Amino acid sequence: MKKVAVVMGSASDLPLAKDALKTLASFEIPVVARVLSAHRTPDEAAAFAKSAEAEGFGAIIAFAGKAAHLAGAMAAHSLLPVIGVPVSGKDLGGMDALLSTAQMPKGVPVATVAIDGAANAALLAVRILALSDETIAGKLQDYATKMTQQAAEADVAIQKEIEQI
Ligand code: RP5
């Protein structure tokens, strides 16, 4: 089974990255998580991206805040699909990271999820791996079915609540 790389620009991104790690764990997907910065450890980040495909990774999820260049750096050094998660910060609420992550130049794509969209980043990685793995595809179908059931149950529950208004 292909692994998913979860890289983050700083250890301060870990609390958010845990949402992605938990989601990937729920699909029993092997994960490697690293702190690698496009700015503070650029050589290590590049080396990781360059070897990622040969190391058996199927996708890279990159968390970064502020002037967020980590996802772009991964995509510059690897042809694997890269999913960028803009991390919200106290100054600009994550708009800085959102634009830095999403506004990639033509030729070097990064699939950017919402600000702090850690779980969706993991689910997108799961969808990518599911294309070539029937076991993951089955679990993904189960996840989608359960989500639909929960939404339908919520609909029933609010009808009862609304009747009591
Ligand atoms: C980015 O700067 C990191 O991804 C983090 O979100 C942000 C702040 O980093 P620290 O100053 O907390 O290390 O590079």
Short mmCIF file of N, CA and C and ligand atoms in Angstrom, two decimals:
data_model
loop_
_atom_site.label_atom_id
_atom_site.label_comp_id
_atom_site.label_asym_id
_atom_site.label_seq_id
_atom_site.Cartn_x
_atom_site.Cartn_y
_atom_site.Cartn_z
N MET A 1 0.84 -1.20 0.00
CA MET A 1 0.00 0.00 0.00
C MET A 1 0.88 1.26 0.00
N LYS A 2 0.50 2.24 -0.78
CA LYS A 2 1.25 3.51 -0.81
C LYS A 2 1.11 4.24 0.52
N LYS A 3 2.15 4.97 0.89
CA LYS A 3 2.13 5.78 2.12
C LYS A 3 1.71 7.21 1.77
N VAL A 4 1.29 7.93 2.80
CA VAL A 4 1.03 9.37 2.65
C VAL A 4 2.04 10.13 3.50
N ALA A 5 2.63 11.13 2.91
CA ALA A 5 3.54 12.01 3.66
C ALA A 5 2.76 13.20 4.19
N VAL A 6 2.93 13.46 5.47
CA VAL A 6 2.35 14.67 6.08
C VAL A 6 3.52 15.53 6.54
N VAL A 7 3.73 16.62 5.84
CA VAL A 7 4.84 17.50 6.20
C VAL A 7 4.27 18.82 6.71
N MET A 8 4.97 19.40 7.66
CA MET A 8 4.49 20.67 8.24
C MET A 8 5.67 21.62 8.40
N GLY A 9 5.39 22.90 8.20
CA GLY A 9 6.46 23.89 8.23
C GLY A 9 7.04 24.13 9.60
N SER A 10 6.26 23.79 10.62
CA SER A 10 6.70 24.03 11.99
C SER A 10 6.00 23.03 12.91
N ALA A 11 6.63 22.76 14.03
CA ALA A 11 5.97 21.91 15.04
C ALA A 11 4.68 22.57 15.53
N SER A 12 4.59 23.88 15.38
CA SER A 12 3.36 24.57 15.81
C SER A 12 2.16 24.20 14.93
N ASP A 13 2.42 23.56 13.79
CA ASP A 13 1.32 23.10 12.92
C ASP A 13 0.78 21.73 13.35
N LEU A 14 1.47 21.08 14.28
CA LEU A 14 1.09 19.70 14.62
C LEU A 14 -0.34 19.55 15.17
N PRO A 15 -0.80 20.44 16.06
CA PRO A 15 -2.18 20.26 16.55
C PRO A 15 -3.20 20.17 15.42
N LEU A 16 -3.03 20.97 14.37
CA LEU A 16 -3.93 20.90 13.22
C LEU A 16 -3.64 19.64 12.39
N ALA A 17 -2.36 19.36 12.18
CA ALA A 17 -1.99 18.20 11.36
C ALA A 17 -2.52 16.90 11.97
N LYS A 18 -2.72 16.89 13.29
CA LYS A 18 -3.25 15.68 13.94
C LYS A 18 -4.62 15.29 13.38
N ASP A 19 -5.40 16.27 12.96
CA ASP A 19 -6.71 15.95 12.36
C ASP A 19 -6.52 15.11 11.09
N ALA A 20 -5.51 15.44 10.32
CA ALA A 20 -5.22 14.66 9.11
C ALA A 20 -4.66 13.29 9.48
N LEU A 21 -3.78 13.27 10.47
CA LEU A 21 -3.18 12.00 10.88
C LEU A 21 -4.24 11.04 11.40
N LYS A 22 -5.20 11.57 12.18
CA LYS A 22 -6.28 10.72 12.71
C LYS A 22 -7.15 10.18 11.58
N THR A 23 -7.45 11.03 10.62
CA THR A 23 -8.29 10.61 9.49
C THR A 23 -7.58 9.52 8.69
N LEU A 24 -6.31 9.71 8.41
CA LEU A 24 -5.55 8.71 7.65
C LEU A 24 -5.46 7.40 8.45
N ALA A 25 -5.29 7.53 9.76
CA ALA A 25 -5.22 6.33 10.61
C ALA A 25 -6.54 5.57 10.56
N SER A 26 -7.66 6.29 10.47
CA SER A 26 -8.96 5.62 10.45
C SER A 26 -9.13 4.79 9.17
N PHE A 27 -8.35 5.10 8.14
CA PHE A 27 -8.36 4.29 6.90
C PHE A 27 -7.19 3.30 6.87
N GLU A 28 -6.46 3.26 7.99
CA GLU A 28 -5.30 2.36 8.13
C GLU A 28 -4.27 2.57 7.02
N ILE A 29 -4.05 3.83 6.71
CA ILE A 29 -3.07 4.17 5.67
C ILE A 29 -1.74 4.51 6.36
N PRO A 30 -0.65 3.91 5.90
CA PRO A 30 0.64 4.22 6.52
C PRO A 30 1.07 5.66 6.24
N VAL A 31 1.56 6.30 7.29
CA VAL A 31 1.87 7.74 7.21
C VAL A 31 3.28 7.98 7.76
N VAL A 32 3.96 8.92 7.15
CA VAL A 32 5.19 9.46 7.73
C VAL A 32 4.96 10.96 7.91
N ALA A 33 5.18 11.46 9.12
CA ALA A 33 4.99 12.89 9.40
C ALA A 33 6.33 13.53 9.74
N ARG A 34 6.59 14.68 9.13
CA ARG A 34 7.87 15.37 9.34
C ARG A 34 7.65 16.88 9.47
N VAL A 35 8.53 17.53 10.23
CA VAL A 35 8.62 18.99 10.20
C VAL A 35 9.70 19.32 9.19
N LEU A 36 9.29 19.96 8.09
CA LEU A 36 10.21 20.34 7.02
C LEU A 36 9.79 21.73 6.55
N SER A 37 10.68 22.67 6.57
CA SER A 37 10.30 24.03 6.22
C SER A 37 10.92 24.45 4.90
N ALA A 38 10.10 25.09 4.06
CA ALA A 38 10.61 25.63 2.79
C ALA A 38 11.62 26.73 3.05
N HIS A 39 11.53 27.33 4.24
CA HIS A 39 12.39 28.49 4.54
C HIS A 39 13.52 28.16 5.51
N ARG A 40 13.19 27.35 6.54
CA ARG A 40 14.18 27.09 7.59
C ARG A 40 15.06 25.88 7.29
N THR A 41 14.49 24.90 6.60
CA THR A 41 15.27 23.70 6.22
C THR A 41 14.99 23.37 4.75
N PRO A 42 15.33 24.30 3.86
CA PRO A 42 14.97 24.10 2.45
C PRO A 42 15.63 22.89 1.81
N ASP A 43 16.87 22.60 2.17
CA ASP A 43 17.57 21.46 1.56
C ASP A 43 16.93 20.14 1.99
N GLU A 44 16.57 20.04 3.27
CA GLU A 44 15.93 18.81 3.78
C GLU A 44 14.55 18.63 3.14
N ALA A 45 13.83 19.76 3.00
CA ALA A 45 12.49 19.68 2.39
C ALA A 45 12.60 19.21 0.94
N ALA A 46 13.55 19.76 0.21
CA ALA A 46 13.73 19.37 -1.19
C ALA A 46 14.14 17.91 -1.30
N ALA A 47 15.06 17.49 -0.45
CA ALA A 47 15.53 16.10 -0.50
C ALA A 47 14.38 15.14 -0.21
N PHE A 48 13.53 15.49 0.75
CA PHE A 48 12.38 14.64 1.07
C PHE A 48 11.47 14.51 -0.14
N ALA A 49 11.15 15.64 -0.77
CA ALA A 49 10.24 15.62 -1.92
C ALA A 49 10.84 14.83 -3.07
N LYS A 50 12.12 15.01 -3.30
CA LYS A 50 12.78 14.33 -4.44
C LYS A 50 12.76 12.81 -4.30
N SER A 51 12.83 12.32 -3.07
CA SER A 51 12.89 10.87 -2.87
C SER A 51 11.52 10.27 -2.53
N ALA A 52 10.49 11.10 -2.41
CA ALA A 52 9.19 10.62 -1.90
C ALA A 52 8.57 9.52 -2.76
N GLU A 53 8.60 9.68 -4.05
CA GLU A 53 7.98 8.67 -4.92
C GLU A 53 8.71 7.34 -4.80
N ALA A 54 10.03 7.39 -4.84
CA ALA A 54 10.83 6.16 -4.72
C ALA A 54 10.66 5.52 -3.34
N GLU A 55 10.34 6.34 -2.34
CA GLU A 55 10.15 5.83 -0.97
C GLU A 55 8.78 5.20 -0.77
N GLY A 56 7.94 5.24 -1.80
CA GLY A 56 6.64 4.56 -1.71
C GLY A 56 5.47 5.43 -1.29
N PHE A 57 5.65 6.74 -1.39
CA PHE A 57 4.53 7.62 -1.08
C PHE A 57 3.64 7.79 -2.31
N GLY A 58 2.33 7.94 -2.05
CA GLY A 58 1.39 8.15 -3.15
C GLY A 58 0.84 9.56 -3.19
N ALA A 59 1.04 10.30 -2.11
CA ALA A 59 0.58 11.69 -2.05
C ALA A 59 1.32 12.39 -0.91
N ILE A 60 1.41 13.70 -1.03
CA ILE A 60 2.05 14.52 0.01
C ILE A 60 1.04 15.57 0.47
N ILE A 61 0.85 15.65 1.78
CA ILE A 61 0.02 16.71 2.36
C ILE A 61 0.98 17.68 3.06
N ALA A 62 0.87 18.96 2.73
CA ALA A 62 1.80 19.94 3.30
C ALA A 62 1.03 21.01 4.06
N PHE A 63 1.35 21.15 5.34
CA PHE A 63 0.75 22.18 6.20
C PHE A 63 1.74 23.34 6.31
N ALA A 64 1.25 24.56 6.09
CA ALA A 64 2.12 25.72 6.33
C ALA A 64 1.27 26.96 6.52
N GLY A 65 1.77 27.84 7.37
CA GLY A 65 1.10 29.10 7.61
C GLY A 65 1.94 30.26 7.11
N LYS A 66 1.41 31.46 7.31
CA LYS A 66 2.07 32.71 6.89
C LYS A 66 2.41 32.69 5.39
N ALA A 67 3.64 33.03 5.00
CA ALA A 67 4.04 32.96 3.59
C ALA A 67 4.30 31.49 3.29
N ALA A 68 3.22 30.77 2.99
CA ALA A 68 3.24 29.31 2.99
C ALA A 68 3.76 28.76 1.66
N HIS A 69 5.01 28.36 1.65
CA HIS A 69 5.63 27.88 0.42
C HIS A 69 5.94 26.38 0.44
N LEU A 70 5.59 25.71 1.54
CA LEU A 70 6.00 24.31 1.66
C LEU A 70 5.33 23.40 0.62
N ALA A 71 4.03 23.58 0.42
CA ALA A 71 3.34 22.74 -0.57
C ALA A 71 3.93 22.98 -1.96
N GLY A 72 4.16 24.23 -2.28
CA GLY A 72 4.75 24.56 -3.58
C GLY A 72 6.14 23.98 -3.73
N ALA A 73 6.91 24.01 -2.66
CA ALA A 73 8.26 23.45 -2.71
C ALA A 73 8.20 21.94 -2.93
N MET A 74 7.23 21.28 -2.30
CA MET A 74 7.07 19.83 -2.51
C MET A 74 6.73 19.56 -3.98
N ALA A 75 5.81 20.35 -4.51
CA ALA A 75 5.38 20.14 -5.91
C ALA A 75 6.49 20.49 -6.90
N ALA A 76 7.40 21.36 -6.49
CA ALA A 76 8.52 21.72 -7.37
C ALA A 76 9.52 20.58 -7.49
N HIS A 77 9.58 19.76 -6.44
CA HIS A 77 10.61 18.71 -6.40
C HIS A 77 10.05 17.30 -6.53
N SER A 78 8.75 17.18 -6.76
CA SER A 78 8.14 15.84 -6.87
C SER A 78 6.97 15.90 -7.84
N LEU A 79 6.74 14.81 -8.56
CA LEU A 79 5.57 14.74 -9.45
C LEU A 79 4.39 14.07 -8.76
N LEU A 80 4.53 13.74 -7.49
CA LEU A 80 3.39 13.19 -6.73
C LEU A 80 2.33 14.27 -6.56
N PRO A 81 1.06 13.86 -6.40
CA PRO A 81 0.04 14.86 -6.08
C PRO A 81 0.32 15.49 -4.72
N VAL A 82 0.28 16.82 -4.68
CA VAL A 82 0.55 17.56 -3.44
C VAL A 82 -0.71 18.30 -3.02
N ILE A 83 -1.08 18.11 -1.77
CA ILE A 83 -2.25 18.77 -1.21
C ILE A 83 -1.77 19.78 -0.17
N GLY A 84 -2.12 21.03 -0.37
CA GLY A 84 -1.67 22.07 0.55
C GLY A 84 -2.76 22.45 1.53
N VAL A 85 -2.38 22.57 2.79
CA VAL A 85 -3.32 23.02 3.82
C VAL A 85 -2.83 24.37 4.34
N PRO A 86 -3.54 25.45 4.01
CA PRO A 86 -3.17 26.74 4.57
C PRO A 86 -3.52 26.78 6.06
N VAL A 87 -2.54 27.10 6.87
CA VAL A 87 -2.73 27.12 8.32
C VAL A 87 -3.07 28.54 8.78
N SER A 88 -4.15 28.66 9.56
CA SER A 88 -4.55 29.99 10.02
C SER A 88 -3.55 30.53 11.02
N GLY A 89 -3.33 31.81 10.96
CA GLY A 89 -2.42 32.45 11.92
C GLY A 89 -3.15 33.56 12.64
N LYS A 90 -2.53 34.09 13.67
CA LYS A 90 -3.23 35.10 14.47
C LYS A 90 -3.27 36.47 13.77
N ASP A 91 -2.38 36.70 12.82
CA ASP A 91 -2.32 38.03 12.20
C ASP A 91 -3.36 38.22 11.09
N LEU A 92 -3.38 37.31 10.13
CA LEU A 92 -4.23 37.50 8.95
C LEU A 92 -5.26 36.39 8.79
N GLY A 93 -5.42 35.58 9.80
CA GLY A 93 -6.47 34.56 9.80
C GLY A 93 -6.30 33.46 8.78
N GLY A 94 -5.13 33.36 8.18
CA GLY A 94 -4.89 32.28 7.23
C GLY A 94 -5.04 32.69 5.77
N MET A 95 -5.51 33.94 5.53
CA MET A 95 -5.63 34.40 4.14
C MET A 95 -4.26 34.47 3.46
N ASP A 96 -3.24 34.82 4.25
CA ASP A 96 -1.88 34.86 3.71
C ASP A 96 -1.47 33.47 3.22
N ALA A 97 -1.70 32.47 4.07
CA ALA A 97 -1.31 31.10 3.72
C ALA A 97 -2.18 30.55 2.59
N LEU A 98 -3.47 30.91 2.60
CA LEU A 98 -4.37 30.43 1.54
C LEU A 98 -3.89 30.90 0.17
N LEU A 99 -3.60 32.18 0.07
CA LEU A 99 -3.17 32.71 -1.23
C LEU A 99 -1.79 32.19 -1.61
N SER A 100 -0.91 32.09 -0.64
CA SER A 100 0.44 31.57 -0.93
C SER A 100 0.39 30.13 -1.42
N THR A 101 -0.54 29.36 -0.87
CA THR A 101 -0.63 27.94 -1.23
C THR A 101 -1.38 27.74 -2.54
N ALA A 102 -2.45 28.50 -2.72
CA ALA A 102 -3.32 28.27 -3.88
C ALA A 102 -2.80 28.89 -5.17
N GLN A 103 -2.12 30.01 -5.06
CA GLN A 103 -1.78 30.77 -6.27
C GLN A 103 -0.49 30.28 -6.92
N MET A 104 -0.48 28.99 -7.25
CA MET A 104 0.72 28.41 -7.86
C MET A 104 0.79 28.76 -9.35
N PRO A 105 1.99 28.94 -9.86
CA PRO A 105 2.12 29.22 -11.30
C PRO A 105 1.81 27.97 -12.12
N LYS A 106 1.37 28.21 -13.36
CA LYS A 106 1.04 27.13 -14.29
C LYS A 106 2.21 26.14 -14.39
N GLY A 107 1.86 24.86 -14.33
CA GLY A 107 2.87 23.82 -14.48
C GLY A 107 3.25 23.14 -13.19
N VAL A 108 2.95 23.79 -12.06
CA VAL A 108 3.34 23.23 -10.76
C VAL A 108 2.11 23.26 -9.85
N PRO A 109 1.19 22.28 -10.03
CA PRO A 109 -0.08 22.35 -9.30
C PRO A 109 0.01 21.92 -7.84
N VAL A 110 -0.77 22.60 -7.02
CA VAL A 110 -0.99 22.20 -5.63
C VAL A 110 -2.50 22.20 -5.43
N ALA A 111 -3.05 21.08 -4.97
CA ALA A 111 -4.48 21.01 -4.65
C ALA A 111 -4.67 21.61 -3.27
N THR A 112 -5.24 22.80 -3.23
CA THR A 112 -5.34 23.53 -1.97
C THR A 112 -6.71 23.34 -1.34
N VAL A 113 -6.73 22.93 -0.09
CA VAL A 113 -8.00 22.79 0.63
C VAL A 113 -8.26 24.08 1.42
N ALA A 114 -9.36 24.09 2.16
CA ALA A 114 -9.73 25.28 2.92
C ALA A 114 -8.70 25.59 4.00
N ILE A 115 -8.74 26.81 4.49
CA ILE A 115 -7.90 27.19 5.64
C ILE A 115 -8.20 26.21 6.77
N ASP A 116 -7.14 25.61 7.29
CA ASP A 116 -7.23 24.61 8.36
C ASP A 116 -8.00 23.35 7.95
N GLY A 117 -8.09 23.10 6.65
CA GLY A 117 -8.88 21.95 6.15
C GLY A 117 -8.12 20.63 6.23
N ALA A 118 -7.67 20.30 7.41
CA ALA A 118 -6.81 19.12 7.59
C ALA A 118 -7.53 17.81 7.24
N ALA A 119 -8.76 17.66 7.71
CA ALA A 119 -9.47 16.40 7.47
C ALA A 119 -9.74 16.22 5.98
N ASN A 120 -10.14 17.30 5.31
CA ASN A 120 -10.39 17.17 3.87
C ASN A 120 -9.11 16.88 3.09
N ALA A 121 -7.99 17.42 3.56
CA ALA A 121 -6.72 17.10 2.90
C ALA A 121 -6.46 15.60 2.99
N ALA A 122 -6.71 15.04 4.16
CA ALA A 122 -6.51 13.60 4.33
C ALA A 122 -7.47 12.82 3.45
N LEU A 123 -8.72 13.26 3.41
CA LEU A 123 -9.72 12.54 2.60
C LEU A 123 -9.40 12.64 1.11
N LEU A 124 -8.82 13.75 0.69
CA LEU A 124 -8.41 13.86 -0.71
C LEU A 124 -7.26 12.90 -1.00
N ALA A 125 -6.34 12.79 -0.06
CA ALA A 125 -5.25 11.82 -0.23
C ALA A 125 -5.81 10.39 -0.28
N VAL A 126 -6.81 10.13 0.54
CA VAL A 126 -7.44 8.80 0.53
C VAL A 126 -8.08 8.54 -0.84
N ARG A 127 -8.74 9.54 -1.38
CA ARG A 127 -9.36 9.38 -2.71
C ARG A 127 -8.31 9.09 -3.78
N ILE A 128 -7.18 9.75 -3.67
CA ILE A 128 -6.09 9.53 -4.65
C ILE A 128 -5.59 8.09 -4.54
N LEU A 129 -5.34 7.64 -3.33
CA LEU A 129 -4.85 6.26 -3.15
C LEU A 129 -5.91 5.24 -3.54
N ALA A 130 -7.18 5.58 -3.34
CA ALA A 130 -8.27 4.65 -3.65
C ALA A 130 -8.36 4.33 -5.15
N LEU A 131 -7.83 5.19 -5.98
CA LEU A 131 -7.86 4.95 -7.42
C LEU A 131 -7.11 3.68 -7.81
N SER A 132 -6.12 3.32 -7.02
CA SER A 132 -5.32 2.13 -7.35
C SER A 132 -5.29 1.10 -6.23
N ASP A 133 -6.25 1.22 -5.30
CA ASP A 133 -6.28 0.28 -4.17
C ASP A 133 -7.73 -0.03 -3.81
N GLU A 134 -8.16 -1.24 -4.09
CA GLU A 134 -9.57 -1.61 -3.88
C GLU A 134 -9.96 -1.60 -2.41
N THR A 135 -9.03 -1.97 -1.54
CA THR A 135 -9.33 -1.98 -0.10
C THR A 135 -9.65 -0.57 0.39
N ILE A 136 -8.81 0.38 -0.01
CA ILE A 136 -9.06 1.77 0.39
C ILE A 136 -10.35 2.27 -0.25
N ALA A 137 -10.58 1.88 -1.51
CA ALA A 137 -11.81 2.31 -2.19
C ALA A 137 -13.05 1.82 -1.43
N GLY A 138 -12.98 0.59 -0.93
CA GLY A 138 -14.11 0.05 -0.16
C GLY A 138 -14.35 0.83 1.12
N LYS A 139 -13.25 1.14 1.81
CA LYS A 139 -13.39 1.92 3.06
C LYS A 139 -13.93 3.33 2.78
N LEU A 140 -13.50 3.87 1.65
CA LEU A 140 -13.99 5.21 1.28
C LEU A 140 -15.49 5.18 1.02
N GLN A 141 -15.94 4.11 0.35
CA GLN A 141 -17.37 3.96 0.10
C GLN A 141 -18.14 3.84 1.43
N ASP A 142 -17.60 3.06 2.36
CA ASP A 142 -18.23 2.92 3.68
C ASP A 142 -18.31 4.27 4.39
N TYR A 143 -17.23 5.04 4.29
CA TYR A 143 -17.18 6.36 4.93
C TYR A 143 -18.28 7.26 4.35
N ALA A 144 -18.39 7.24 3.00
CA ALA A 144 -19.39 8.10 2.35
C ALA A 144 -20.80 7.67 2.72
N THR A 145 -21.03 6.35 2.78
CA THR A 145 -22.36 5.84 3.13
C THR A 145 -22.74 6.26 4.55
N LYS A 146 -21.77 6.14 5.47
CA LYS A 146 -22.02 6.51 6.87
C LYS A 146 -22.32 8.00 6.99
N MET A 147 -21.57 8.81 6.25
CA MET A 147 -21.79 10.26 6.29
C MET A 147 -23.19 10.59 5.80
N THR A 148 -23.63 9.93 4.74
CA THR A 148 -24.97 10.17 4.20
C THR A 148 -26.03 9.78 5.24
N GLN A 149 -25.82 8.63 5.89
CA GLN A 149 -26.78 8.18 6.92
C GLN A 149 -26.85 9.18 8.06
N GLN A 150 -25.70 9.69 8.49
CA GLN A 150 -25.67 10.63 9.60
C GLN A 150 -26.39 11.93 9.23
N ALA A 151 -26.20 12.37 7.98
CA ALA A 151 -26.87 13.59 7.54
C ALA A 151 -28.38 13.38 7.49
N ALA A 152 -28.81 12.19 7.04
CA ALA A 152 -30.24 11.89 6.98
C ALA A 152 -30.83 11.83 8.39
N GLU A 153 -30.07 11.25 9.33
CA GLU A 153 -30.54 11.19 10.73
C GLU A 153 -30.65 12.59 11.33
N ALA A 154 -29.70 13.45 10.98
CA ALA A 154 -29.74 14.83 11.48
C ALA A 154 -30.97 15.55 10.95
N ASP A 155 -31.33 15.25 9.71
CA ASP A 155 -32.53 15.86 9.11
C ASP A 155 -33.77 15.45 9.89
N VAL A 156 -33.87 14.15 10.21
CA VAL A 156 -35.02 13.66 10.99
C VAL A 156 -35.03 14.32 12.37
N ALA A 157 -33.87 14.41 12.98
CA ALA A 157 -33.77 14.97 14.35
C ALA A 157 -34.21 16.43 14.38
N ILE A 158 -33.81 17.21 13.39
CA ILE A 158 -34.20 18.63 13.45
C ILE A 158 -35.67 18.82 13.16
N GLN A 159 -36.29 17.89 12.41
CA GLN A 159 -37.73 18.01 12.16
C GLN A 159 -38.49 17.93 13.48
N LYS A 160 -38.07 16.99 14.33
CA LYS A 160 -38.72 16.86 15.64
C LYS A 160 -38.53 18.12 16.46
N GLU A 161 -37.32 18.67 16.41
CA GLU A 161 -37.01 19.89 17.17
C GLU A 161 -37.85 21.06 16.66
N ILE A 162 -37.97 21.15 15.34
CA ILE A 162 -38.72 22.25 14.72
C ILE A 162 -40.20 22.19 15.09
N GLU A 163 -40.73 20.97 15.17
CA GLU A 163 -42.15 20.78 15.55
C GLU A 163 -42.44 21.36 16.93
N GLN A 164 -41.39 21.35 17.79
CA GLN A 164 -41.57 21.82 19.17
C GLN A 164 -41.42 23.32 19.33
N ILE A 165 -41.11 24.03 18.25
CA ILE A 165 -40.94 25.50 18.36
C ILE A 165 -42.30 26.17 18.52
C1 RP5 B 1 5.10 28.53 8.89
O1 RP5 B 1 5.06 29.59 9.78
C2 RP5 B 1 4.71 27.33 9.67
O2 RP5 B 1 4.09 26.39 8.83
C3 RP5 B 1 3.78 27.85 10.73
O3 RP5 B 1 2.42 27.68 10.36
C4 RP5 B 1 4.11 29.34 10.77
C5 RP5 B 1 4.63 29.77 12.11
O4 RP5 B 1 5.75 28.98 12.44
P1 RP5 B 1 6.41 29.08 13.90
O5 RP5 B 1 6.90 30.47 14.03
O6 RP5 B 1 5.31 28.74 14.87
O7 RP5 B 1 7.50 28.06 13.91
O8 RP5 B 1 6.37 28.37 8.35
#
